[in-house]
Short mmCIF file of C-alpha atoms in Angstrom, two decimals:
data_model
loop_
_atom_site.label_atom_id
_atom_site.label_comp_id
_atom_site.label_asym_id
_atom_site.label_seq_id
_atom_site.Cartn_x
_atom_site.Cartn_y
_atom_site.Cartn_z
CA UNK Y 1 24.79 -5.51 21.14
CA UNK Y 2 21.32 -4.58 22.40
CA UNK Y 3 18.77 -3.46 19.74
CA UNK Y 4 18.04 0.30 19.47
CA UNK Y 5 14.59 1.88 19.69
CA UNK Y 6 14.69 2.28 15.91
CA UNK Y 7 15.39 -1.53 15.35
CA UNK Y 8 12.59 -2.51 17.58
CA UNK Y 9 10.22 -0.11 15.84
CA UNK Y 10 11.35 -1.68 12.40
CA UNK Y 11 10.47 -5.11 13.85
CA UNK Y 12 7.17 -3.77 14.96
CA UNK Y 13 6.29 -2.49 11.48
CA UNK Y 14 7.51 -5.66 9.82
CA UNK Y 15 5.87 -8.16 12.13
CA UNK Y 16 2.73 -6.44 13.38
CA UNK Y 17 0.39 -7.64 10.59
CA UNK Y 18 1.55 -11.17 10.64
CA UNK Y 19 1.29 -11.25 14.50
CA UNK Y 20 -2.31 -9.84 14.38
CA UNK Y 21 -3.33 -12.41 11.81
CA UNK Y 22 -1.91 -15.33 13.77
CA UNK Y 23 -3.45 -14.18 17.00
CA UNK Y 24 -6.74 -13.37 15.40
CA UNK Y 25 -6.78 -17.07 14.09
CA UNK Y 26 -6.04 -18.28 17.57
CA UNK Y 27 -8.78 -16.34 19.34
CA UNK Y 28 -11.33 -15.47 16.72
CA UNK Y 29 -11.48 -11.92 17.92
CA UNK Y 30 -9.69 -9.01 16.34
CA UNK Y 31 -9.66 -6.67 19.28
CA UNK Y 32 -8.19 -9.41 21.52
CA UNK Y 33 -5.53 -10.03 18.80
CA UNK Y 34 -4.52 -6.42 18.42
CA UNK Y 35 -4.41 -5.65 22.22
CA UNK Y 36 -2.31 -8.83 22.82
CA UNK Y 37 0.29 -7.82 20.08
CA UNK Y 38 0.51 -4.34 21.46
CA UNK Y 39 1.04 -5.75 24.88
CA UNK Y 40 3.70 -8.01 23.58
CA UNK Y 41 5.56 -5.15 21.87
CA UNK Y 42 5.41 -3.04 25.03
CA UNK Y 43 7.17 -5.92 26.83
CA UNK Y 44 9.78 -6.12 23.95
CA UNK Y 45 10.61 -2.49 24.28
CA UNK Y 46 11.16 -3.07 28.03
CA UNK Y 47 13.18 -6.28 27.80
CA UNK Y 48 15.05 -6.39 24.55
CA UNK Y 49 17.38 -3.50 25.23
CA UNK Y 50 18.57 -5.30 28.36
CA UNK Y 51 18.27 -8.99 27.25
CA UNK Y 52 19.17 -8.59 23.46
CA UNK Y 53 17.16 -9.66 20.52
CA UNK Y 54 15.69 -13.10 20.85
CA UNK Y 55 16.70 -15.74 18.13
CA UNK Y 56 13.34 -15.25 16.45
CA UNK Y 57 11.80 -11.82 17.23
CA UNK Y 58 8.60 -12.69 15.26
CA UNK Y 59 8.13 -15.96 17.11
CA UNK Y 60 8.82 -14.23 20.51
CA UNK Y 61 6.26 -11.61 19.72
CA UNK Y 62 3.55 -14.20 18.77
CA UNK Y 63 4.21 -16.37 21.75
CA UNK Y 64 4.37 -13.57 24.24
CA UNK Y 65 1.21 -12.11 22.85
CA UNK Y 66 -0.66 -15.44 22.92
CA UNK Y 67 0.39 -16.24 26.47
CA UNK Y 68 -0.51 -12.75 27.77
CA UNK Y 69 -3.93 -12.92 25.96
CA UNK Y 70 -4.69 -16.28 27.48
CA UNK Y 71 -3.73 -15.14 30.97
CA UNK Y 72 -6.02 -12.08 30.57
CA UNK Y 73 -8.93 -14.09 29.18
CA UNK Y 74 -8.75 -16.66 32.04
CA UNK Y 75 -9.13 -13.84 34.48
CA UNK Y 76 -11.97 -12.28 32.59
CA UNK Y 77 -13.72 -15.66 31.94
CA UNK Y 78 -13.64 -16.35 35.77
CA UNK Y 79 -15.91 -13.26 35.95
CA UNK Y 80 -18.37 -14.88 33.58
CA UNK Y 81 -17.34 -12.75 30.70
CA UNK Y 82 -18.92 -14.57 27.72
CA UNK Y 83 -16.64 -13.04 25.09
CA UNK Y 84 -13.53 -14.12 27.15
CA UNK Y 85 -14.93 -17.62 27.52
CA UNK Y 86 -15.67 -17.87 23.84
CA UNK Y 87 -12.17 -16.62 22.91
CA UNK Y 88 -10.63 -19.11 25.23
CA UNK Y 89 -12.65 -21.85 23.76
CA UNK Y 90 -11.62 -20.88 20.24
CA UNK Y 91 -7.94 -20.80 21.23
CA UNK Y 92 -8.11 -24.19 22.81
CA UNK Y 93 -9.75 -25.73 19.77
CA UNK Y 94 -7.50 -24.06 17.22
CA UNK Y 95 -8.84 -24.12 13.70
CA UNK Y 96 -8.11 -27.58 12.17
CA UNK Y 97 -9.46 -26.65 8.72
CA UNK Y 98 -7.27 -24.30 6.70
CA UNK Y 99 -9.59 -23.55 3.90
CA UNK Y 100 -8.52 -22.30 0.58
CA UNK Y 101 -6.22 -19.36 1.89
CA UNK Y 102 -3.28 -20.79 3.78
CA UNK Y 103 -1.20 -17.56 4.40
CA UNK Y 104 -2.33 -15.96 7.66
CA UNK Y 105 -2.03 -12.48 6.45
CA UNK Y 106 -3.79 -13.12 3.15
CA UNK Y 107 -6.58 -15.00 5.09
CA UNK Y 108 -7.14 -12.04 7.29
CA UNK Y 109 -7.21 -9.69 4.37
CA UNK Y 110 -10.02 -11.72 2.74
CA UNK Y 111 -11.79 -11.82 6.14
CA UNK Y 112 -11.67 -8.08 6.64
CA UNK Y 113 -12.99 -7.48 3.14
CA UNK Y 114 -16.48 -8.70 4.26
CA UNK Y 115 -19.32 -7.68 1.95
CA UNK Y 116 -21.19 -6.17 4.99
CA UNK Y 117 -18.68 -3.30 4.96
CA UNK Y 118 -18.32 -0.68 2.32
CA UNK Y 119 -15.29 -1.09 0.00
CA UNK Y 120 -13.58 1.92 1.47
CA UNK Y 121 -13.99 0.62 5.01
CA UNK Y 122 -12.81 -2.74 4.06
CA UNK Y 123 -9.65 -1.43 2.47
CA UNK Y 124 -8.96 1.19 5.21
CA UNK Y 125 -9.47 -1.38 7.98
CA UNK Y 126 -7.18 -3.98 6.41
CA UNK Y 127 -4.48 -1.47 5.75
CA UNK Y 128 -4.57 -0.55 9.23
CA UNK Y 129 -4.33 -4.12 10.54
CA UNK Y 130 -2.07 -5.66 8.07
CA UNK Y 131 -0.41 -3.09 5.84
CA UNK Y 132 1.72 -1.65 8.42
CA UNK Y 133 0.17 1.79 7.79
CA UNK Y 134 -0.87 4.47 10.44
CA UNK Y 135 -4.21 6.05 10.21
CA UNK Y 136 -2.63 9.19 8.82
CA UNK Y 137 -0.78 7.25 6.08
CA UNK Y 138 -4.22 5.55 5.18
CA UNK Y 139 -5.76 9.10 5.05
CA UNK Y 140 -3.20 10.28 2.59
CA UNK Y 141 -3.81 7.15 0.44
CA UNK Y 142 -7.45 7.98 0.31
CA UNK Y 143 -6.80 11.77 -0.06
CA UNK Y 144 -8.90 12.26 3.16
CA UNK Y 145 -8.34 14.17 6.40
CA UNK Y 146 -6.67 12.15 9.18
CA UNK Y 147 -9.70 12.66 11.71
CA UNK Y 148 -12.13 11.46 8.96
CA UNK Y 149 -10.15 8.33 8.42
CA UNK Y 150 -9.84 7.67 12.16
CA UNK Y 151 -13.76 7.87 12.47
CA UNK Y 152 -14.19 5.47 9.48
CA UNK Y 153 -11.95 2.93 11.10
CA UNK Y 154 -13.84 3.16 14.46
CA UNK Y 155 -17.19 2.76 12.65
CA UNK Y 156 -15.97 -0.24 10.68
CA UNK Y 157 -14.66 -1.98 13.75
CA UNK Y 158 -17.93 -1.12 15.47
CA UNK Y 159 -20.05 -2.54 12.76
CA UNK Y 160 -18.19 -5.77 12.78
CA UNK Y 161 -18.60 -6.02 16.44
CA UNK Y 162 -22.32 -4.95 16.61
CA UNK Y 163 -23.32 -7.11 13.64
CA UNK Y 164 -21.47 -10.08 14.89
CA UNK Y 165 -19.60 -10.42 11.63
CA UNK Y 166 -17.37 -13.48 12.00
CA UNK Y 167 -13.58 -13.28 11.41
CA UNK Y 168 -13.25 -16.56 9.50
CA UNK Y 169 -11.85 -17.79 6.36
CA UNK Y 170 -14.19 -17.33 3.47
CA UNK Y 171 -15.34 -20.28 1.51
CA UNK Y 172 -13.81 -20.68 -1.93
CA UNK Y 173 -17.07 -19.52 -3.57
CA UNK Y 174 -16.88 -16.28 -1.62
CA UNK Y 175 -13.33 -15.24 -2.86
CA UNK Y 176 -14.20 -13.72 -6.19
CA UNK Y 177 -16.84 -11.36 -4.58
CA UNK Y 178 -14.07 -10.02 -2.23
CA UNK Y 179 -11.36 -9.79 -5.04
CA UNK Y 180 -11.80 -6.22 -5.82
CA UNK Y 181 -11.26 -4.92 -2.23
CA UNK Y 182 -8.44 -7.39 -1.74
CA UNK Y 183 -6.71 -6.11 -4.86
CA UNK Y 184 -7.11 -2.59 -3.65
CA UNK Y 185 -5.51 -3.39 -0.26
CA UNK Y 186 -2.45 -5.03 -1.79
CA UNK Y 187 -2.10 -2.19 -4.30
CA UNK Y 188 -2.12 0.49 -1.49
CA UNK Y 189 0.35 -1.55 0.60
CA UNK Y 190 2.78 -1.70 -2.29
CA UNK Y 191 2.22 2.01 -3.11
CA UNK Y 192 2.93 3.08 0.51
CA UNK Y 193 6.22 1.19 0.18
CA UNK Y 194 7.13 2.51 -3.14
CA UNK Y 195 6.52 6.19 -2.16
CA UNK Y 196 6.21 6.47 1.60
CA UNK Y 197 3.68 9.13 2.61
CA UNK Y 198 5.86 10.14 5.47
CA UNK Y 199 9.35 9.56 6.94
CA UNK Y 200 12.87 10.35 5.79
CA UNK Y 201 13.18 7.76 3.08
CA UNK Y 202 11.39 7.78 -0.25
CA UNK Y 203 10.82 4.01 -0.21
CA UNK Y 204 9.81 1.47 2.49
CA UNK Y 205 11.41 -1.77 1.25
CA UNK Y 206 9.47 -3.84 3.67
CA UNK Y 207 6.02 -2.83 2.34
CA UNK Y 208 7.20 -3.28 -1.32
CA UNK Y 209 8.28 -6.72 -0.60
CA UNK Y 210 5.10 -7.64 1.42
CA UNK Y 211 2.87 -6.12 -1.34
CA UNK Y 212 4.68 -8.41 -3.94
CA UNK Y 213 4.69 -11.46 -1.76
CA UNK Y 214 0.95 -11.23 -1.11
CA UNK Y 215 0.27 -10.47 -4.77
CA UNK Y 216 2.14 -13.59 -5.76
CA UNK Y 217 0.08 -15.59 -3.33
CA UNK Y 218 -3.18 -14.09 -4.59
CA UNK Y 219 -2.22 -14.82 -8.24
CA UNK Y 220 -1.54 -18.42 -7.40
CA UNK Y 221 -4.59 -18.77 -5.37
CA UNK Y 222 -6.83 -17.35 -8.20
CA UNK Y 223 -4.98 -18.09 -11.44
CA UNK Y 224 -8.07 -17.56 -13.57
CA UNK Y 225 -8.47 -13.92 -12.36
CA UNK Y 226 -6.64 -11.73 -14.90
CA UNK Y 227 -6.79 -8.71 -12.62
CA UNK Y 228 -4.86 -10.61 -9.95
CA UNK Y 229 -2.24 -11.35 -12.50
CA UNK Y 230 -2.36 -7.76 -13.78
CA UNK Y 231 -1.73 -6.43 -10.21
CA UNK Y 232 1.37 -8.62 -9.83
CA UNK Y 233 2.71 -7.53 -13.19
CA UNK Y 234 2.09 -3.80 -12.22
CA UNK Y 235 4.05 -4.31 -8.96
CA UNK Y 236 6.98 -6.15 -10.58
CA UNK Y 237 7.32 -3.61 -13.45
CA UNK Y 238 7.19 -0.68 -11.00
CA UNK Y 239 9.53 -2.26 -8.40
CA UNK Y 240 12.04 -2.93 -11.13
CA UNK Y 241 12.88 0.82 -11.01
CA UNK Y 242 13.28 1.14 -7.30
CA UNK Y 243 17.08 1.19 -7.06
CA UNK Y 244 17.22 3.86 -9.74
CA UNK Y 245 14.68 6.21 -7.99
CA UNK Y 246 17.18 7.66 -5.49
CA UNK Y 247 20.83 8.70 -5.46
CA UNK Y 248 23.37 7.32 -3.04
CA UNK Y 249 22.48 9.93 -0.60
CA UNK Y 250 18.68 9.23 -0.95
CA UNK Y 251 17.76 12.10 -3.20
CA UNK Y 252 14.76 11.55 -5.48
CA UNK Y 253 15.52 10.85 -9.27
CA UNK Y 254 12.80 11.49 -11.83
CA UNK Y 255 11.91 8.81 -14.29
CA UNK Y 256 13.31 10.68 -17.29
CA UNK Y 257 16.73 11.07 -15.37
CA UNK Y 258 17.07 7.51 -14.01
CA UNK Y 259 20.01 5.23 -14.98
CA UNK Y 260 18.07 2.51 -16.84
CA UNK Y 261 21.06 0.26 -16.39
CA UNK Y 262 20.10 0.06 -12.68
CA UNK Y 263 16.62 -1.28 -13.51
CA UNK Y 264 16.04 -4.96 -12.44
CA UNK Y 265 15.77 -6.77 -15.89
CA UNK Y 266 14.62 -10.02 -14.36
CA UNK Y 267 11.61 -8.30 -12.78
CA UNK Y 268 10.92 -6.56 -16.08
CA UNK Y 269 11.02 -9.84 -18.01
CA UNK Y 270 8.65 -11.46 -15.57
CA UNK Y 271 6.24 -8.47 -15.45
CA UNK Y 272 6.17 -8.23 -19.33
CA UNK Y 273 5.52 -11.86 -19.55
CA UNK Y 274 2.43 -11.47 -17.27
CA UNK Y 275 1.18 -8.52 -19.26
CA UNK Y 276 1.38 -10.67 -22.40
CA UNK Y 277 -0.57 -13.41 -20.75
CA UNK Y 278 -3.16 -10.82 -19.60
CA UNK Y 279 -3.47 -9.47 -23.20
CA UNK Y 280 -4.17 -13.02 -24.42
CA UNK Y 281 -7.16 -13.20 -22.04
CA UNK Y 282 -8.85 -10.26 -23.59
CA UNK Y 283 -10.56 -9.06 -20.26
CA UNK Y 284 -8.79 -5.77 -19.63
CA UNK Y 285 -9.17 -4.22 -16.22
CA UNK Y 286 -7.56 -1.32 -14.27
CA UNK Y 287 -4.61 -3.15 -12.99
CA UNK Y 288 -3.79 -4.87 -16.30
CA UNK Y 289 -4.03 -1.50 -18.11
CA UNK Y 290 -1.72 0.13 -15.46
CA UNK Y 291 0.68 -2.84 -15.88
CA UNK Y 292 0.67 -2.37 -19.73
CA UNK Y 293 1.53 1.50 -19.14
CA UNK Y 294 4.59 0.36 -17.05
CA UNK Y 295 5.53 -2.22 -19.62
CA UNK Y 296 5.61 0.49 -22.28
CA UNK Y 297 8.01 2.51 -19.91
CA UNK Y 298 10.26 -0.54 -19.37
CA UNK Y 299 10.56 -1.08 -23.16
CA UNK Y 300 12.26 2.23 -23.69
CA UNK Y 301 16.02 2.06 -23.66
CA UNK Y 302 16.15 5.85 -22.97
CA UNK Y 303 13.55 8.40 -21.82
CA UNK Y 304 13.49 9.81 -25.39
CA UNK Y 305 12.44 6.43 -26.81
CA UNK Y 306 9.33 6.22 -24.75
CA UNK Y 307 6.15 5.69 -26.77
CA UNK Y 308 4.12 8.46 -25.22
CA UNK Y 309 1.26 8.16 -27.74
CA UNK Y 310 0.60 4.53 -26.75
CA UNK Y 311 0.78 5.59 -23.11
CA UNK Y 312 -1.92 8.24 -23.69
CA UNK Y 313 -4.02 5.65 -25.44
CA UNK Y 314 -3.73 3.33 -22.55
CA UNK Y 315 -4.65 6.11 -20.14
CA UNK Y 316 -7.81 6.79 -22.29
CA UNK Y 317 -8.58 3.16 -21.96
CA UNK Y 318 -8.02 3.35 -18.14
CA UNK Y 319 -10.18 6.42 -17.83
CA UNK Y 320 -13.03 4.47 -19.44
CA UNK Y 321 -12.87 1.57 -16.99
CA UNK Y 322 -11.75 3.52 -13.91
CA UNK Y 323 -12.48 7.29 -14.15
CA UNK Y 324 -10.66 9.13 -11.48
CA UNK Y 325 -8.93 12.51 -11.08
CA UNK Y 326 -5.62 10.65 -10.29
CA UNK Y 327 -5.77 8.83 -13.58
CA UNK Y 328 -6.67 12.05 -15.47
CA UNK Y 329 -3.66 13.72 -13.81
CA UNK Y 330 -1.31 10.95 -14.88
CA UNK Y 331 -2.79 11.20 -18.38
CA UNK Y 332 -2.04 15.01 -18.51
CA UNK Y 333 1.58 14.27 -17.63
CA UNK Y 334 1.79 11.95 -20.78
CA UNK Y 335 0.00 14.51 -22.96
CA UNK Y 336 2.67 17.10 -22.12
CA UNK Y 337 5.22 14.89 -23.73
CA UNK Y 338 3.23 14.93 -26.93
CA UNK Y 339 1.39 18.18 -27.14
CA UNK Y 340 3.51 20.24 -24.82
CA UNK Y 341 3.13 21.71 -21.27
CA UNK Y 342 0.45 24.39 -22.17
CA UNK Y 343 -2.02 21.81 -23.33
CA UNK Y 344 -1.27 19.54 -20.33
CA UNK Y 345 -1.59 22.52 -17.89
CA UNK Y 346 -5.07 23.29 -19.31
CA UNK Y 347 -6.04 19.61 -18.71
CA UNK Y 348 -4.62 19.75 -15.13
CA UNK Y 349 -6.40 22.84 -14.23
CA UNK Y 350 -9.70 21.05 -14.77
CA UNK Y 351 -8.96 18.37 -12.23
CA UNK Y 352 -10.10 18.89 -8.57
CA UNK Y 353 -7.11 17.47 -6.47
CA UNK Y 354 -6.17 20.34 -4.32
CA UNK Y 355 -5.31 18.29 -1.31
CA UNK Y 356 -2.92 16.02 -3.36
CA UNK Y 357 0.70 17.15 -3.25
CA UNK Y 358 1.44 15.46 -6.71
CA UNK Y 359 -1.20 17.69 -8.29
CA UNK Y 360 0.55 20.81 -7.25
CA UNK Y 361 4.08 19.31 -8.16
CA UNK Y 362 2.91 18.54 -11.64
CA UNK Y 363 1.29 22.00 -12.14
CA UNK Y 364 4.52 23.53 -10.77
CA UNK Y 365 6.74 21.61 -13.29
CA UNK Y 366 4.47 22.49 -16.22
CA UNK Y 367 4.54 26.14 -15.21
CA UNK Y 368 8.46 26.00 -14.86
CA UNK Y 369 8.57 24.59 -18.41
CA UNK Y 370 6.39 27.41 -19.61
CA UNK Y 371 8.70 30.01 -18.03
CA UNK Y 372 5.88 31.18 -15.47
CA UNK Y 373 8.38 31.05 -12.60
CA UNK Y 374 6.21 33.05 -10.06
CA UNK Y 375 3.23 30.73 -10.53
CA UNK Y 376 5.50 27.79 -10.42
CA UNK Y 377 6.99 28.82 -7.15
CA UNK Y 378 3.56 29.08 -5.53
CA UNK Y 379 2.71 25.66 -6.91
CA UNK Y 380 5.96 24.20 -5.55
CA UNK Y 381 5.15 25.67 -2.11
CA UNK Y 382 1.63 24.12 -2.14
CA UNK Y 383 3.12 20.77 -2.98
CA UNK Y 384 5.86 21.10 -0.21
CA UNK Y 385 3.03 21.83 2.38
CA UNK Y 386 1.16 18.68 1.33
CA UNK Y 387 3.91 15.97 1.39
CA UNK Y 388 5.13 14.25 4.57
CA UNK Y 389 7.98 12.48 2.83
CA UNK Y 390 11.46 14.02 3.34
CA UNK Y 391 12.94 12.95 0.01
CA UNK Y 392 10.05 14.38 -1.96
CA UNK Y 393 10.07 17.67 0.06
CA UNK Y 394 13.84 18.07 -0.63
CA UNK Y 395 13.39 17.59 -4.24
CA UNK Y 396 10.62 20.06 -4.39
CA UNK Y 397 12.51 22.61 -2.35
CA UNK Y 398 15.41 22.32 -4.85
CA UNK Y 399 13.13 23.10 -7.66
CA UNK Y 400 11.65 25.91 -5.69
CA UNK Y 401 14.92 27.50 -5.16
CA UNK Y 402 15.80 27.05 -8.94
CA UNK Y 403 12.61 28.74 -10.15
CA UNK Y 404 12.95 31.50 -7.35
CA UNK Y 405 16.50 32.21 -8.52
CA UNK Y 406 15.21 33.16 -11.92
#
């Protein structure tokens, strides 16, 4: 049976990052790699519906992209295009030295996180190239307007080109200096998978799996970095709840209402073991603290058993090392379970996150619990306007109908 357009699009999302990474390694030029992979997928859209899927779609894409890039570079090199000549020479000599990072995608992530770029640009550029995220999805992750993020990406690529920043595997001594941005990239890849910023489904399994795969590689590459271990623990403990987050029809289920029997106990055990190992290191960082918060949730047999006081204490610690409005918002949710919705609402109203749908959704829930239904309805509408995910929107619309009925 020939593949559908949706199947081809799924292959594109899953394989784009790997293909760009492999082609970048072949040609030493990111623009050439991106253009070649785009060309290959254009050919796939034309051929696969008639010819059927090849035995290895990923291999087909990489081979086709490489061949088309070489053909194009040969034509341009004959016109004395120095960039094309250099790329051809690079492809013919193929890197013999692997360096400390042997996974192509992880190698390119470290390469993109070059210190000459600001951290926000490093993270955004890498998410665009390897995370399978669109510019709009990256903008949502950064709580920034889409056009602003598009300009940042253009400037980042322009700086790399104009400054002649090489796309190469960093030396082992360079890895720690780039770790913070690499951790941020992997965290955002996983987050986009766990709660997709747009689309019909709440979760993108491919991005969750890729985030965890890369986090495992990173923890193995840098076993003495507790934050790499903490990030892996955070992903595993969070991902353990994935199957319980939606009903059979894809409707969102809140943490308090989830069937904890559907939580993945093997992932929880692995994640909790990593948290304990982090605690023994005595070097707490943001990802380790977030993992500890998830470990507390995973310890509770029921929602009522959750140790909310310990969670608030951990959020206090997290705010001390990583002050941010999103952390403050999550802390307010925990405070509501101890001191009630009125105290939590007062905390929430001090936070400046008007563009973030979850800010309005949390306000709406607190107002609903206080019986202030008109205000809750307005907050639910604001949240609905700001989310691009259909499962989240459907949940919020159900809550809006309930408070409006009152």
